[in-house]
mmCIF file of C-alpha atoms and ligand atoms in Angstrom:
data_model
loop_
_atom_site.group_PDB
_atom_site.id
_atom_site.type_symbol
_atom_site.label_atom_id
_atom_site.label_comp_id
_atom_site.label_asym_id
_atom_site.label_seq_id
_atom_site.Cartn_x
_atom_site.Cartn_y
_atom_site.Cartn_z
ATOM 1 C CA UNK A 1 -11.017 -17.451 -19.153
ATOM 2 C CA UNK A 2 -9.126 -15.117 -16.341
ATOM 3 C CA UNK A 3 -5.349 -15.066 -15.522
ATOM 4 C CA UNK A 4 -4.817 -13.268 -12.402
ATOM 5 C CA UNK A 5 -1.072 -12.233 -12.711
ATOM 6 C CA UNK A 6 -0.243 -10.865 -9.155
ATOM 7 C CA UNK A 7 -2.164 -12.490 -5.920
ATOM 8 C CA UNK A 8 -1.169 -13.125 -2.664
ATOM 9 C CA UNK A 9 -2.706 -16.790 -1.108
ATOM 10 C CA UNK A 10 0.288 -15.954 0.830
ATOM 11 C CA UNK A 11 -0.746 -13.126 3.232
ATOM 12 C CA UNK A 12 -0.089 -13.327 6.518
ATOM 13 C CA UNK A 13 -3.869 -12.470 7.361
ATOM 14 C CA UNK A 14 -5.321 -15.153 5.929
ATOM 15 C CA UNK A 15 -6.164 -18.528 8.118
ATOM 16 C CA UNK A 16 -5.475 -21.570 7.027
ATOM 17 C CA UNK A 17 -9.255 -22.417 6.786
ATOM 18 C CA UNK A 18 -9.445 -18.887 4.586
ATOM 19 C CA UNK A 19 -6.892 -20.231 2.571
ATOM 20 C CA UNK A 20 -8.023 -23.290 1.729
ATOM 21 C CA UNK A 21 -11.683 -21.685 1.264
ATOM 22 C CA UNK A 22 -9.781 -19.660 -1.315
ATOM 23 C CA UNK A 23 -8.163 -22.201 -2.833
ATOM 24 C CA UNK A 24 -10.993 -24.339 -3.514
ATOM 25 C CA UNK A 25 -13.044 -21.086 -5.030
ATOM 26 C CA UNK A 26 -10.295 -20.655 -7.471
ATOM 27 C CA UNK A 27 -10.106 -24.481 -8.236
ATOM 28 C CA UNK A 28 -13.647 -24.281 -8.904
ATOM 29 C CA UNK A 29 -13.472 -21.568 -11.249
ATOM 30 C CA UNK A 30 -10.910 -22.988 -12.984
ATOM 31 C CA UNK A 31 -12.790 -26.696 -13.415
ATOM 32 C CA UNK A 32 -15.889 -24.270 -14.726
ATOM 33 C CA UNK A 33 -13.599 -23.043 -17.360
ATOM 34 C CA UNK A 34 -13.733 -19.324 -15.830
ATOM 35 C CA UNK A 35 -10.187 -18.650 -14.591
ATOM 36 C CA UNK A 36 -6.778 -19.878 -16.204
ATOM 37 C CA UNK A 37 -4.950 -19.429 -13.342
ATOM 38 C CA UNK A 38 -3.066 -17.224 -11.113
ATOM 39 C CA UNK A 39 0.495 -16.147 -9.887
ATOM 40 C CA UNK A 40 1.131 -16.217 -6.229
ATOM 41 C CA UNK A 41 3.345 -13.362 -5.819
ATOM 42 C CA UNK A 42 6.176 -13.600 -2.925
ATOM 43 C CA UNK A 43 7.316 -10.496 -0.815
ATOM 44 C CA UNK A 44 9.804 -11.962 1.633
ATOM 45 C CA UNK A 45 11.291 -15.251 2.613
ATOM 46 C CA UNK A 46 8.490 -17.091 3.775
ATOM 47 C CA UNK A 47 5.780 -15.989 1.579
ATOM 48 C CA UNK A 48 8.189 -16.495 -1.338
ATOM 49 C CA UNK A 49 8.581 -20.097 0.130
ATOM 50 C CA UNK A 50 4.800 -20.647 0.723
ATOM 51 C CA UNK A 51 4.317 -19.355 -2.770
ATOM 52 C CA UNK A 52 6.375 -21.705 -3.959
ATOM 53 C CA UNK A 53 4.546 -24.643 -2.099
ATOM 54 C CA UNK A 54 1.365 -23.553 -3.364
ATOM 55 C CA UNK A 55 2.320 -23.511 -6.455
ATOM 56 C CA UNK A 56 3.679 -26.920 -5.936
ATOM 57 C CA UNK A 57 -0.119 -28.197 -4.708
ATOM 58 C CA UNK A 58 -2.327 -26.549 -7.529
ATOM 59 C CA UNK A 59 -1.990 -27.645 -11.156
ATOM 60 C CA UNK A 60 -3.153 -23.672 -12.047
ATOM 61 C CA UNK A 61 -0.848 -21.921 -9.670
ATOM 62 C CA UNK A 62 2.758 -20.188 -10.111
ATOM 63 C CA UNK A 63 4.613 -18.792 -8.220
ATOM 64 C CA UNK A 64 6.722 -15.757 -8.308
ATOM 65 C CA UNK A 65 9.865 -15.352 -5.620
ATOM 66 C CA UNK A 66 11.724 -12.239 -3.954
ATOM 67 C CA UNK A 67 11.184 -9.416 -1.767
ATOM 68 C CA UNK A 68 9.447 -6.877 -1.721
ATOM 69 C CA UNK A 69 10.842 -3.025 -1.082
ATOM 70 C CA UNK A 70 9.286 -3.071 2.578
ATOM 71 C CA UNK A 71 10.638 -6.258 3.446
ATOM 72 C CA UNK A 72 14.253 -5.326 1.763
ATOM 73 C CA UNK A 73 15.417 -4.674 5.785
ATOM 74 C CA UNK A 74 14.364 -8.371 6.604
ATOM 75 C CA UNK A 75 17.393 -9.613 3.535
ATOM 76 C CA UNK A 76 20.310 -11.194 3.942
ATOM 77 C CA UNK A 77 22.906 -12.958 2.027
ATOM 78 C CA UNK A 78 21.651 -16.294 3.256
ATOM 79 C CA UNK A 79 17.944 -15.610 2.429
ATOM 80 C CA UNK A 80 18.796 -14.737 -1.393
ATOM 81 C CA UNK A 81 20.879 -18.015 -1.691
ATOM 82 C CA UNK A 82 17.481 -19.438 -0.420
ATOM 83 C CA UNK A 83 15.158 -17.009 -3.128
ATOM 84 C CA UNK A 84 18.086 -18.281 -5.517
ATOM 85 C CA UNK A 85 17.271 -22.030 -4.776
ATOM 86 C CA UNK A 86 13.252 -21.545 -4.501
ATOM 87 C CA UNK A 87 13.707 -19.590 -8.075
ATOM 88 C CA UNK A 88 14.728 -23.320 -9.651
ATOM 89 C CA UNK A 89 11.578 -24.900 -8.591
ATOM 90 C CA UNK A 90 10.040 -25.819 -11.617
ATOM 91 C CA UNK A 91 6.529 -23.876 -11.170
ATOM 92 C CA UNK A 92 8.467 -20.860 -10.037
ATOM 93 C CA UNK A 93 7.899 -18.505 -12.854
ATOM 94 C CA UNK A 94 9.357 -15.083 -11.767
ATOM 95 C CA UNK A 95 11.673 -13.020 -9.294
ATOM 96 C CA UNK A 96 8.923 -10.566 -7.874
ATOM 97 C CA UNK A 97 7.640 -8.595 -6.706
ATOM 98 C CA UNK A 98 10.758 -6.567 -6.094
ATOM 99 C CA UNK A 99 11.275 -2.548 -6.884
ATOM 100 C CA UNK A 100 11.493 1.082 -4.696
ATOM 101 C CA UNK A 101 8.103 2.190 -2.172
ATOM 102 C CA UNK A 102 9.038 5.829 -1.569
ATOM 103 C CA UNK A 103 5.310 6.605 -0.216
ATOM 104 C CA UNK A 104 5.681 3.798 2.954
ATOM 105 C CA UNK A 105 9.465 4.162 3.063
ATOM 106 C CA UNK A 106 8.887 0.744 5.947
ATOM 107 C CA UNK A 107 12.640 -0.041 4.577
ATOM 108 C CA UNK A 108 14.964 3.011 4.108
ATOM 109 C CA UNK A 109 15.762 4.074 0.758
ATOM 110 C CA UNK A 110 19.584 2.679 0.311
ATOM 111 C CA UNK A 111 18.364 -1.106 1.616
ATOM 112 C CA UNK A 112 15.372 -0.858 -0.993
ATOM 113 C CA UNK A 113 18.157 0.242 -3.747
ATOM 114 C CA UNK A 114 20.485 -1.965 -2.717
ATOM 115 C CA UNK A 115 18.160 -5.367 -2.543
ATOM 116 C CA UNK A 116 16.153 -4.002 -6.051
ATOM 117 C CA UNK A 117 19.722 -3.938 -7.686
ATOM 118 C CA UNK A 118 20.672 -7.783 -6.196
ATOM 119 C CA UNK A 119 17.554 -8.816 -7.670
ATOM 120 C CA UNK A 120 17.687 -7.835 -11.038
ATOM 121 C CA UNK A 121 21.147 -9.224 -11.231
ATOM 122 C CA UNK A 122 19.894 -12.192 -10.083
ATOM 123 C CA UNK A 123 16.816 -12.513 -12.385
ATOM 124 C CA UNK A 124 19.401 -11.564 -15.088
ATOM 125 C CA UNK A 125 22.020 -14.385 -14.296
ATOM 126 C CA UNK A 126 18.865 -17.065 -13.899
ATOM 127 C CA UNK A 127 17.707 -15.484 -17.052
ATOM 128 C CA UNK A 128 13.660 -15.042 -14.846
ATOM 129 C CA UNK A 129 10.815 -12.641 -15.462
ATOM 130 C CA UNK A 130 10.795 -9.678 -13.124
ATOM 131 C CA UNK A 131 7.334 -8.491 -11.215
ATOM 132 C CA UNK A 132 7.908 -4.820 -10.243
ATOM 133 C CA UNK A 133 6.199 -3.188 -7.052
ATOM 134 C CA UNK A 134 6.839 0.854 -7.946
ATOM 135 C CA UNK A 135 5.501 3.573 -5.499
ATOM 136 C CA UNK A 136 6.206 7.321 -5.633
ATOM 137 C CA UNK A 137 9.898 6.170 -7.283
ATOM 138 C CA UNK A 138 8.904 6.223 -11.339
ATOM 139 C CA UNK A 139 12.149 7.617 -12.108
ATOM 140 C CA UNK A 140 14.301 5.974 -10.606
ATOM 141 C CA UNK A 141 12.756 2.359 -10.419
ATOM 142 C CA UNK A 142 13.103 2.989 -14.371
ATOM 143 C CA UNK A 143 16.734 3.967 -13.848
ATOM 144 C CA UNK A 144 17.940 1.394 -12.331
ATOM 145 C CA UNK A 145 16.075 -1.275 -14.150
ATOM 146 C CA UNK A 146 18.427 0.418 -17.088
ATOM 147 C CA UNK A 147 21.168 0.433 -14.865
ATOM 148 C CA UNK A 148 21.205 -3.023 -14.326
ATOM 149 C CA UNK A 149 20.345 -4.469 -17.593
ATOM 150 C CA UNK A 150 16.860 -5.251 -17.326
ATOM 151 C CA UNK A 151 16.451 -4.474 -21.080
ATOM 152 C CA UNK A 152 19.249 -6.263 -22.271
ATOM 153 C CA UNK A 153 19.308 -7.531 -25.454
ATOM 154 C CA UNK A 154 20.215 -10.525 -24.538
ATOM 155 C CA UNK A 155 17.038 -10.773 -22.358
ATOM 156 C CA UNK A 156 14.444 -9.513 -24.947
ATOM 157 C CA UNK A 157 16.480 -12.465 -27.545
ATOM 158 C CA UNK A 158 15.475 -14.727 -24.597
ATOM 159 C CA UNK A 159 12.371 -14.254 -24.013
ATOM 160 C CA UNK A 160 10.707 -12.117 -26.921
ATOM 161 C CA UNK A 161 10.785 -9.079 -24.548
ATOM 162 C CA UNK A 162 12.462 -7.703 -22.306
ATOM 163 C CA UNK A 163 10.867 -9.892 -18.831
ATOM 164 C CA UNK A 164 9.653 -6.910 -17.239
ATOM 165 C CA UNK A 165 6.159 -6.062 -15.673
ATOM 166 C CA UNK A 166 5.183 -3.477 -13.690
ATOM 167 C CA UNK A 167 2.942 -4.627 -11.330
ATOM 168 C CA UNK A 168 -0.338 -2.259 -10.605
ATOM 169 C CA UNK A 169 1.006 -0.063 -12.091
ATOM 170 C CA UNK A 170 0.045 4.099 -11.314
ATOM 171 C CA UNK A 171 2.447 5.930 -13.923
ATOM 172 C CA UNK A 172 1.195 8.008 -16.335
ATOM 173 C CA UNK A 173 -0.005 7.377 -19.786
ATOM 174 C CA UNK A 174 3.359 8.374 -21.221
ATOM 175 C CA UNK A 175 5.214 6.060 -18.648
ATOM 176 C CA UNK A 176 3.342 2.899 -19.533
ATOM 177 C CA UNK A 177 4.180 3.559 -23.741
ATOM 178 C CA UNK A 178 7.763 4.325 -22.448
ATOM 179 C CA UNK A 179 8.025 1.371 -20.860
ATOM 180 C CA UNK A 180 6.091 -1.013 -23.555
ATOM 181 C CA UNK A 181 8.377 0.751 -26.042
ATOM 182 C CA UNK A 182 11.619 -0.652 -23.924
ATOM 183 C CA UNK A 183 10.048 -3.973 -23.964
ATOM 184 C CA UNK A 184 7.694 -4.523 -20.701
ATOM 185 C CA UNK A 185 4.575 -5.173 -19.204
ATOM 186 C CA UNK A 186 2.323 -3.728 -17.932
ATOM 187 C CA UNK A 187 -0.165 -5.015 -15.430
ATOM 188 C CA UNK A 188 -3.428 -3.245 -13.851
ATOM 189 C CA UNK A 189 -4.988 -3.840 -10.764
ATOM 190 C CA UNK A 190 -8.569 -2.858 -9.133
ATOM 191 C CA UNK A 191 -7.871 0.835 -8.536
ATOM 192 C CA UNK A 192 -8.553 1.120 -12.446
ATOM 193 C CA UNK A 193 -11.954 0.516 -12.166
ATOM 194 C CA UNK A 194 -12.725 3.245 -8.754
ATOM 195 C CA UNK A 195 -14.238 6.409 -9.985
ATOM 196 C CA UNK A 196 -12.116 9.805 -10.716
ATOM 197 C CA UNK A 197 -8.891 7.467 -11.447
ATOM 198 C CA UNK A 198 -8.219 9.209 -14.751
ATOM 199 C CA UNK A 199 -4.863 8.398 -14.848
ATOM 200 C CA UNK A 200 -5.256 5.003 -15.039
ATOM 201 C CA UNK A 201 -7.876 5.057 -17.785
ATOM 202 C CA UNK A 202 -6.085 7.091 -19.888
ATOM 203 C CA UNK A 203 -2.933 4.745 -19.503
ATOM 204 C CA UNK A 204 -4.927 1.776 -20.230
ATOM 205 C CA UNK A 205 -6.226 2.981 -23.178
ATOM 206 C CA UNK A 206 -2.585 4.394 -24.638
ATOM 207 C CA UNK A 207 -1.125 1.026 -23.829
ATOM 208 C CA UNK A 208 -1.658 -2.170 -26.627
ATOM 209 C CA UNK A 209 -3.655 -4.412 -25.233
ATOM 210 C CA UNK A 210 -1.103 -6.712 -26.406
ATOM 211 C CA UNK A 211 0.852 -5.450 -23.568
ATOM 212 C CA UNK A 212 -1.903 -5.680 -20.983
ATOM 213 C CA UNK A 213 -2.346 -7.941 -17.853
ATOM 214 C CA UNK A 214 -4.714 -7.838 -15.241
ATOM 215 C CA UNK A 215 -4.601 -8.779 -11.886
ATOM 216 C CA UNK A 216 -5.728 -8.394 -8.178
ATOM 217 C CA UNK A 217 -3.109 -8.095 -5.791
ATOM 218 C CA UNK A 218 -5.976 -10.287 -3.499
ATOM 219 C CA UNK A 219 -6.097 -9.928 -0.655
ATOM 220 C CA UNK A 220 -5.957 -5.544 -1.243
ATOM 221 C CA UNK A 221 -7.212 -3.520 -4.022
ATOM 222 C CA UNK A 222 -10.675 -4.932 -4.120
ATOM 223 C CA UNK A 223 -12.213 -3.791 -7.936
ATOM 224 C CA UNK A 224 -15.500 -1.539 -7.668
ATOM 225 C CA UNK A 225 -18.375 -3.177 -7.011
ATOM 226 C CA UNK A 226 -16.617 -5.118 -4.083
ATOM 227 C CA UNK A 227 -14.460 -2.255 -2.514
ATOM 228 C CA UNK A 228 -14.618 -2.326 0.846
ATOM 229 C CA UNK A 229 -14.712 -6.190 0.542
ATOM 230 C CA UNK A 230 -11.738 -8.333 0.935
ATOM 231 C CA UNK A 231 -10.529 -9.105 -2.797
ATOM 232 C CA UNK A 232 -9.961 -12.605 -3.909
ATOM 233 C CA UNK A 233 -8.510 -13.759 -7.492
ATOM 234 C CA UNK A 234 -11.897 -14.201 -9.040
ATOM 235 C CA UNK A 235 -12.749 -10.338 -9.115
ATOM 236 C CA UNK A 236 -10.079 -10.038 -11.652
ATOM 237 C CA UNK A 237 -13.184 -10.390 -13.566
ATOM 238 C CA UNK A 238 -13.996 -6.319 -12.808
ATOM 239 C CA UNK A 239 -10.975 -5.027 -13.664
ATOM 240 C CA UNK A 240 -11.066 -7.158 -16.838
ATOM 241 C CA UNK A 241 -14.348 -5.449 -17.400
ATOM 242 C CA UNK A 242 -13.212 -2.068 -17.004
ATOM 243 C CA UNK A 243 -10.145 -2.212 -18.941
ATOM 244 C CA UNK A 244 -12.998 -4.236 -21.938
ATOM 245 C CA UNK A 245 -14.908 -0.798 -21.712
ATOM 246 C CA UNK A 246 -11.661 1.459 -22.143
ATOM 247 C CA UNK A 247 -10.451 -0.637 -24.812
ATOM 248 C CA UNK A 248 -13.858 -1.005 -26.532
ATOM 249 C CA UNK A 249 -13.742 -4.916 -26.718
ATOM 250 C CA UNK A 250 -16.033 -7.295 -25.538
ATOM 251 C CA UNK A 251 -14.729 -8.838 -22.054
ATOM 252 C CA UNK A 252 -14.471 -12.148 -23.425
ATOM 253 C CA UNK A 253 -11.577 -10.743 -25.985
ATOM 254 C CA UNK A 254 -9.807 -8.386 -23.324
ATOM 255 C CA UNK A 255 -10.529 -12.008 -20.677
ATOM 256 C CA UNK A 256 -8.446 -14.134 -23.794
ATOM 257 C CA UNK A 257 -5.509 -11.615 -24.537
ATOM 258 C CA UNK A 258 -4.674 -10.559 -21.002
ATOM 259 C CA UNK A 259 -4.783 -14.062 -20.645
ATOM 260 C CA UNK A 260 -2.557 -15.373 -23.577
ATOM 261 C CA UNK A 261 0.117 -12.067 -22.877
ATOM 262 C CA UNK A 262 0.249 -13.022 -18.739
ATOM 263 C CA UNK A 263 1.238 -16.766 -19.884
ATOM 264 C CA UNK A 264 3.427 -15.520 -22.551
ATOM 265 C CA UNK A 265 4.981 -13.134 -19.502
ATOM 266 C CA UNK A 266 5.645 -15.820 -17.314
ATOM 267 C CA UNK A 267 6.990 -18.249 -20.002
ATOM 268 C CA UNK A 268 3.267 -20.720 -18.498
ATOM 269 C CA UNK A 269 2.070 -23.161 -21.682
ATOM 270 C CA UNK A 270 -1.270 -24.066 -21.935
HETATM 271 NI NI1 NI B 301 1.530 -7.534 -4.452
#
């Protein structure tokens, strides 16, 4: 059984009728005893508040809250009261997927800091996961996670680690131990399994798969043998796969750990 730890039912590109159709493909999965379930991931206001409803509808779904570095232009004082309040809702499991894009730069670089930092203090005072987006800013989306307590101890007492993943994630090898050493996550996506991505393998297979989630990021990042395809939550399946052959496991083992350390993660029961 699959957990898909970062999706997005809540892109803007999807229909309603493709949402639904999705929906039901994941409910059906999940009656077959295939998937486990699958995090929603907000990246603004309204996706954080359709995440929220979704999560609300589906017995498997969660939902994760915040915005998103390319969004952090579109925040305001108001909107974080209303992240704050969605962030209560009982099936709301994280604050993500917050952190620094350096590559797209769609926000500039002092509103991405500036929103990051209010984020992680409020994760910190609601005492929630964090789902970190990190693009050509390593450094200093590691800084100011430090900066701002991220691996308190207070938070790893809390929650048996620190409440920190980094979302499909590109860092190197060293990075990922660096960061599993501090206490985080760390969660890979379909780019693992395209060919020539070295860096990825070699990360995967330094990390403990005790550490390891997998995800999507549906509807982008489609997993080899789909690329090209749009993604959807049940090809978590081939980057499951992939990160089975790095690992040498069988994919039903690597399909139950990522599973039991993504609900573990989000703080999700069985
Ligand atoms: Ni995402």
């Amino acid at each position: 059984m699959l957990f898909d730890s970062h999706t997005h039912f809540n892109n803007e590109d999807l229909t309603s009728l493709e949402r639904q159709a999705l929906f039901y493909s994941v409910d059906s999965a999940v009656k077959e005893g295939r998937m486990a379930g699958a995090v929603d991931i907000g990246f603004d206001l309204p996706s954080s508040e359709m995440a929220a409803e979704h999560a609300g509808t589906w017995p498997w779904c969660y939902a994760a809250v915040g915005c998103h570095p390319h969004d952090a232009k579109t925040m305001d004082e108001e909107k974080l009261e209303r992240i704050r309040q969605l962030a209560a809702e009982e099936k709301v499991v994280a604050i993500g997927e917050i952190g620094l894009d350096f590559h797209y730069d769609l926000s500039d670089r002092d509103t991405q800091r500036e929103w990051f930092r209010r984020q992680i203090r409020l994760a910190n005072e609601l005492m929630m996961p964090i789902t970190i987006h990190a693009r050509e800013a390593d450094q200093e989306v590691m800084d100011i996670l430090k900066e701002e307590g991220a691996f308190s101890e207070e938070r790893k007492k809390h929650f048996g680690h620190a409440g920190v993943l980094l979302h499909c994630f590109s860092g190197s090898a060293e990075l990922g131990k660096q960061y599993v050493k501090m206490g985080a996550y760390i969660s890979v996506a379909g780019p693992v399994t395209y060919k020539n991505n070295r860096k990825t393998v070699a990360m995967v297979a330094a990390v403990p798969i005790e550490r390891l989630l997998v995800e999507t990021d549906a509807p982008y990042l489609t997993p080899v043998p789909f690329r090209g395809k749009r993604n959807t939550p049940l090809f978590v399946e081939y980057t499951a796969r992939k990160v089975a052959e790095i690992k040498e496991m069988s994919f039903e083992e690597t399909a139950a750990i990522t599973r039991e350390n993504a609900m573990r993660f989000y703080g999700i029961s069985e």
